[in-house]
Coordinates of N, CA, C and O in Angstrom, one line a residue:
M27 N -100.1 -75.5 41.5 CA -99.8 -74.1 41.4 C -98.2 -73.9 41.3 O -97.5 -74.6 42.0
S28 N -97.8 -73.0 40.5 CA -96.4 -72.8 40.4 C -95.9 -71.9 41.5 O -96.7 -71.1 42.1
A29 N -94.6 -71.9 41.7 CA -94.1 -71.1 42.8 C -93.8 -69.6 42.3 O -93.5 -68.8 43.1
G30 N -94.1 -69.4 41.0 CA -93.8 -68.0 40.4 C -95.0 -67.1 40.7 O -95.8 -67.3 41.6
F31 N -95.0 -66.0 40.0 CA -96.1 -65.0 40.1 C -97.4 -65.5 39.7 O -97.6 -66.3 38.7
H32 N -98.4 -65.1 40.4 CA -99.8 -65.5 40.1 C -100.5 -64.5 39.2 O -101.5 -64.8 38.6
Y33 N -99.9 -63.3 39.1 CA -100.5 -62.3 38.3 C -99.7 -62.1 37.0 O -98.5 -61.7 37.1
P34 N -100.3 -62.3 35.8 CA -99.6 -62.1 34.6 C -99.0 -60.7 34.4 O -97.9 -60.5 33.9
K35 N -99.8 -59.7 34.9 CA -99.3 -58.3 34.8 C -98.0 -58.1 35.6 O -97.1 -57.5 35.1
A36 N -98.0 -58.6 36.8 CA -96.8 -58.4 37.6 C -95.6 -59.1 37.0 O -94.5 -58.6 37.0
R37 N -95.9 -60.3 36.5 CA -94.8 -61.1 35.8 C -94.2 -60.3 34.6 O -93.0 -60.2 34.4
R38 N -95.1 -59.7 33.9 CA -94.7 -59.0 32.7 C -93.9 -57.8 33.1 O -92.9 -57.5 32.5
V39 N -94.3 -57.1 34.2 CA -93.5 -55.9 34.6 C -92.1 -56.3 35.1 O -91.1 -55.7 34.8
V40 N -92.1 -57.4 35.9 CA -90.8 -57.9 36.4 C -89.9 -58.3 35.2 O -88.7 -57.9 35.2
L41 N -90.4 -59.0 34.2 CA -89.6 -59.4 33.1 C -89.1 -58.2 32.3 O -88.0 -58.1 31.9
T42 N -90.0 -57.2 32.1 CA -89.6 -56.0 31.3 C -88.5 -55.3 32.0 O -87.6 -54.8 31.4
A43 N -88.7 -55.1 33.4 CA -87.7 -54.4 34.1 C -86.3 -55.2 34.1 O -85.3 -54.5 34.0
S44 N -86.4 -56.5 34.2 CA -85.2 -57.3 34.1 C -84.4 -57.1 32.8 O -83.2 -56.9 32.8
V45 N -85.2 -57.2 31.7 CA -84.6 -57.1 30.4 C -84.0 -55.7 30.2 O -82.9 -55.5 29.7
A46 N -84.7 -54.7 30.7 CA -84.2 -53.3 30.6 C -82.9 -53.1 31.4 O -82.0 -52.5 30.9
A47 N -82.9 -53.7 32.6 CA -81.7 -53.6 33.4 C -80.5 -54.3 32.8 O -79.4 -53.8 32.8
I48 N -80.7 -55.5 32.3 CA -79.6 -56.3 31.6 C -79.1 -55.5 30.4 O -77.9 -55.4 30.2
T49 N -80.0 -55.0 29.6 CA -79.6 -54.2 28.4 C -78.8 -53.0 28.8 O -77.8 -52.7 28.2
A50 N -79.3 -52.2 29.8 CA -78.6 -51.0 30.2 C -77.2 -51.4 30.8 O -76.2 -50.7 30.5
T51 N -77.1 -52.4 31.6 CA -75.8 -52.9 32.1 C -74.9 -53.3 31.0 O -73.7 -52.9 31.0
G52 N -75.3 -54.0 30.0 CA -74.5 -54.4 28.9 C -74.0 -53.2 28.1 O -72.9 -53.2 27.7
A53 N -74.9 -52.3 27.9 CA -74.5 -51.1 27.1 C -73.4 -50.3 27.9 O -72.4 -49.8 27.3
W54 N -73.6 -50.1 29.2 CA -72.7 -49.4 30.0 C -71.3 -50.1 30.0 O -70.3 -49.5 29.8
Y55 N -71.3 -51.4 30.2 CA -70.1 -52.2 30.2 C -69.4 -52.1 28.8 O -68.2 -52.0 28.7
G56 N -70.2 -52.3 27.8 CA -69.6 -52.2 26.4 C -69.0 -50.8 26.1 O -67.9 -50.8 25.5
A57 N -69.6 -49.8 26.6 CA -69.1 -48.4 26.4 C -67.7 -48.3 27.1 O -66.8 -47.7 26.6
G58 N -67.7 -48.9 28.3 CA -66.4 -48.8 29.1 C -65.3 -49.6 28.4 O -64.2 -49.1 28.3
L59 N -65.6 -50.7 27.8 CA -64.6 -51.5 27.1 C -64.1 -50.8 25.9 O -62.9 -50.8 25.6
K60 N -65.1 -50.1 25.1 CA -64.7 -49.4 23.9 C -63.8 -48.2 24.3 O -62.8 -48.0 23.6
A61 N -64.1 -47.5 25.3 CA -63.3 -46.4 25.8 C -61.9 -46.9 26.2 O -60.9 -46.2 25.8
H62 N -61.8 -48.0 26.8 CA -60.5 -48.6 27.3 C -59.7 -49.0 26.0 O -58.5 -48.7 26.0
Q63 N -60.3 -49.6 25.1 CA -59.6 -50.0 23.9 C -59.1 -48.8 23.1 O -58.0 -48.8 22.6
E64 N -59.9 -47.7 23.0 CA -59.5 -46.5 22.3 C -58.3 -45.9 23.0 O -57.4 -45.4 22.3
R65 N -58.3 -45.9 24.3 CA -57.2 -45.3 25.0 C -56.0 -46.1 24.8 O -54.9 -45.5 24.7
K66 N -56.1 -47.4 24.7 CA -54.9 -48.3 24.5 C -54.3 -47.9 23.1 O -53.1 -47.9 22.9
K67 N -55.2 -47.8 22.1 CA -54.7 -47.4 20.7 C -54.0 -46.1 20.7 O -53.0 -45.9 20.0
E68 N -54.5 -45.1 21.5 CA -53.9 -43.8 21.5 C -52.5 -43.9 22.1 O -51.5 -43.3 21.6
V69 N -52.4 -44.7 23.2 CA -51.1 -44.9 23.9 C -50.1 -45.5 22.9 O -48.9 -45.1 22.8
V70 N -50.5 -46.6 22.2 CA -49.7 -47.3 21.3 C -49.2 -46.3 20.1 O -48.1 -46.3 19.7
A71 N -50.2 -45.5 19.6 CA -49.9 -44.5 18.6 C -48.8 -43.5 19.1 O -47.9 -43.2 18.3
I72 N -49.0 -43.1 20.3 CA -48.0 -42.1 20.8 C -46.6 -42.8 21.0 O -45.6 -42.2 20.6
R73 N -46.6 -44.0 21.5 CA -45.3 -44.7 21.6 C -44.6 -44.9 20.3 O -43.4 -44.9 20.2
E74 N -45.4 -45.2 19.3 CA -44.8 -45.6 18.0 C -44.5 -44.3 17.1 O -43.9 -44.5 16.0
S75 N -44.9 -43.2 17.6 CA -44.7 -42.0 16.7 C -43.3 -41.5 16.8 O -42.6 -41.8 17.8
T76 N -42.9 -40.8 15.8 CA -41.5 -40.2 15.8 C -41.5 -39.0 16.6 O -42.5 -38.4 17.1
A77 N -40.3 -38.5 16.8 CA -40.1 -37.3 17.6 C -40.8 -36.1 17.0 O -41.4 -35.3 17.7
A78 N -40.7 -35.9 15.7 CA -41.4 -34.8 15.0 C -42.9 -34.9 15.2 O -43.6 -33.9 15.4
E79 N -43.5 -36.1 15.1 CA -44.9 -36.3 15.3 C -45.3 -36.0 16.8 O -46.4 -35.3 17.0
R80 N -44.5 -36.4 17.7 CA -44.8 -36.1 19.1 C -44.8 -34.5 19.4 O -45.6 -34.0 20.1
I81 N -43.8 -33.9 18.8 CA -43.7 -32.4 18.9 C -44.9 -31.8 18.3 O -45.5 -30.8 18.9
A82 N -45.4 -32.2 17.2 CA -46.6 -31.7 16.6 C -47.8 -31.9 17.4 O -48.6 -31.0 17.6
M83 N -47.9 -33.1 18.0 CA -49.0 -33.4 18.9 C -49.0 -32.4 20.2 O -50.0 -31.9 20.6
L84 N -47.8 -32.3 20.7 CA -47.7 -31.4 21.9 C -47.9 -29.9 21.6 O -48.6 -29.2 22.4
E85 N -47.5 -29.5 20.4 CA -47.8 -28.1 20.0 C -49.3 -27.9 19.8 O -49.8 -26.9 20.1
S86 N -50.0 -28.9 19.2 CA -51.4 -28.8 19.0 C -52.1 -28.7 20.4 O -53.0 -27.9 20.6
A87 N -51.7 -29.6 21.3 CA -52.3 -29.6 22.7 C -52.0 -28.2 23.3 O -52.9 -27.7 24.0
R88 N -50.8 -27.7 23.1 CA -50.4 -26.4 23.7 C -51.3 -25.3 23.2 O -51.8 -24.4 23.9
G89 N -51.6 -25.3 21.9 CA -52.5 -24.3 21.3 C -53.9 -24.4 21.8 O -54.5 -23.3 22.1
Q90 N -54.4 -25.6 22.0 CA -55.7 -25.7 22.6 C -55.7 -25.2 24.1 O -56.7 -24.5 24.5
L91 N -54.7 -25.5 24.8 CA -54.6 -25.0 26.2 C -54.5 -23.5 26.3 O -55.1 -22.8 27.1
I92 N -53.8 -22.9 25.3 CA -53.6 -21.4 25.3 C -55.0 -20.8 25.0 O -55.4 -19.8 25.6
A93 N -55.7 -21.4 24.0 CA -57.0 -20.9 23.7 C -58.0 -20.9 24.9 O -58.7 -20.0 25.1
K94 N -57.9 -22.0 25.7 CA -58.7 -22.1 26.9 C -58.3 -21.1 27.9 O -59.2 -20.5 28.5
K95 N -57.0 -20.9 28.0 CA -56.5 -19.9 29.0 C -57.0 -18.5 28.6 O -57.4 -17.8 29.5
I96 N -56.9 -18.1 27.4 CA -57.4 -16.8 26.9 C -58.9 -16.6 27.2 O -59.3 -15.6 27.8
G97 N -59.7 -17.6 26.9 CA -61.1 -17.6 27.2 C -61.4 -17.4 28.7 O -62.2 -16.6 29.1
L98 N -60.7 -18.2 29.5 CA -60.9 -18.1 31.0 C -60.4 -16.8 31.5 O -61.1 -16.2 32.4
E99 N -59.3 -16.2 31.0 CA -58.9 -14.9 31.5 C -59.9 -13.8 31.1 O -60.1 -12.9 31.9
R100 N -60.5 -13.9 29.9 CA -61.5 -13.0 29.5 C -62.7 -13.0 30.4 O -63.2 -12.0 30.9
K101 N -63.1 -14.2 30.8 CA -64.2 -14.4 31.7 C -63.9 -13.8 33.1 O -64.8 -13.2 33.7
I102 N -62.7 -14.1 33.6 CA -62.3 -13.5 34.9 C -62.3 -12.0 34.9 O -62.8 -11.4 35.8
Q103 N -61.8 -11.4 33.8 CA -61.8 -9.9 33.7 C -63.2 -9.4 33.7 O -63.5 -8.4 34.3
E104 N -64.1 -10.1 32.9 CA -65.5 -9.6 32.9 C -66.1 -9.7 34.3 O -66.8 -8.8 34.7
L105 N -65.9 -10.8 35.0 CA -66.5 -10.9 36.3 C -65.9 -9.9 37.3 O -66.6 -9.3 38.1
E106 N -64.6 -9.6 37.2 CA -64.0 -8.6 38.0 C -64.6 -7.2 37.7 O -64.9 -6.4 38.7
R107 N -64.8 -6.9 36.5 CA -65.5 -5.6 36.1 C -66.9 -5.5 36.6 O -67.3 -4.5 37.1
R108 N -67.6 -6.6 36.5 CA -69.0 -6.6 37.0 C -69.0 -6.5 38.5 O -69.9 -5.8 39.1
R109 N -68.1 -7.1 39.2 CA -68.0 -7.0 40.6 C -67.7 -5.6 41.0 O -68.2 -5.1 42.1
D110 N -67.0 -4.8 40.2 CA -66.6 -3.5 40.5 C -67.7 -2.5 40.1 O -67.5 -1.3 40.1
G111 N -68.9 -2.9 39.7 CA -70.0 -2.0 39.5 C -70.4 -1.8 38.1 O -71.1 -0.8 37.8
M112 N -69.9 -2.6 37.2 CA -70.3 -2.4 35.8 C -71.4 -3.3 35.4 O -71.6 -4.4 36.0
S113 N -72.2 -2.9 34.4 CA -73.2 -3.8 33.9 C -72.5 -4.9 33.0 O -71.3 -4.7 32.7
R114 N -73.2 -5.9 32.6 CA -72.6 -6.9 31.8 C -72.2 -6.4 30.4 O -71.1 -6.7 30.0
E115 N -72.9 -5.5 29.8 CA -72.5 -4.9 28.5 C -71.3 -4.0 28.7 O -70.4 -4.1 27.8
E116 N -71.3 -3.2 29.7 CA -70.1 -2.4 30.0 C -68.9 -3.2 30.2 O -67.8 -2.9 29.8
A117 N -69.0 -4.3 31.0 CA -67.9 -5.2 31.3 C -67.3 -5.8 30.0 O -66.1 -5.9 29.8
G118 N -68.2 -6.1 29.1 CA -67.8 -6.7 27.8 C -67.0 -5.6 26.9 O -66.1 -6.0 26.2
R119 N -67.4 -4.3 27.1 CA -66.7 -3.3 26.3 C -65.5 -2.8 27.1 O -64.6 -2.2 26.5
G120 N -65.5 -2.9 28.4 CA -64.4 -2.4 29.1 C -64.6 -1.0 29.6 O -63.7 -0.3 30.0
S121 N -65.8 -0.5 29.6 CA -66.1 0.9 30.1 C -66.9 0.8 31.4 O -67.6 -0.1 31.7
E122 N -66.7 1.9 32.2 CA -67.4 1.9 33.5 C -68.8 2.6 33.4 O -69.0 3.4 32.5
R123 N -69.6 2.2 34.3 CA -70.9 2.8 34.4 C -70.9 4.2 35.0 O -70.1 4.5 35.9
R124 N -71.6 5.1 34.4 CA -71.7 6.5 34.9 C -72.8 6.6 35.9 O -73.9 6.1 35.7
R125 N -72.5 7.2 37.1 CA -73.5 7.2 38.1 C -73.9 8.6 38.4 O -73.4 9.6 38.3

């Protein structure tokens, strides 16, 4: 008798689970490596860029941040209006509920 599993079904389940675990671990590790390599390329590209290119990148990032800020401010205003007794539709329009 072998020292391994006596039941073929149990052996099959263990092997399947092992292969799945190894595959998942490899995919996760590979994704981490790829993300790290992409980040290195971005850093190198920023270091090698000219002053004008850096300014353009910063202005682009600033524009994206301003767009996020405007969206968040709008959400905050809507929540404050709803807190003060307006319905969701009224808060979107900026009018108060008549009681």
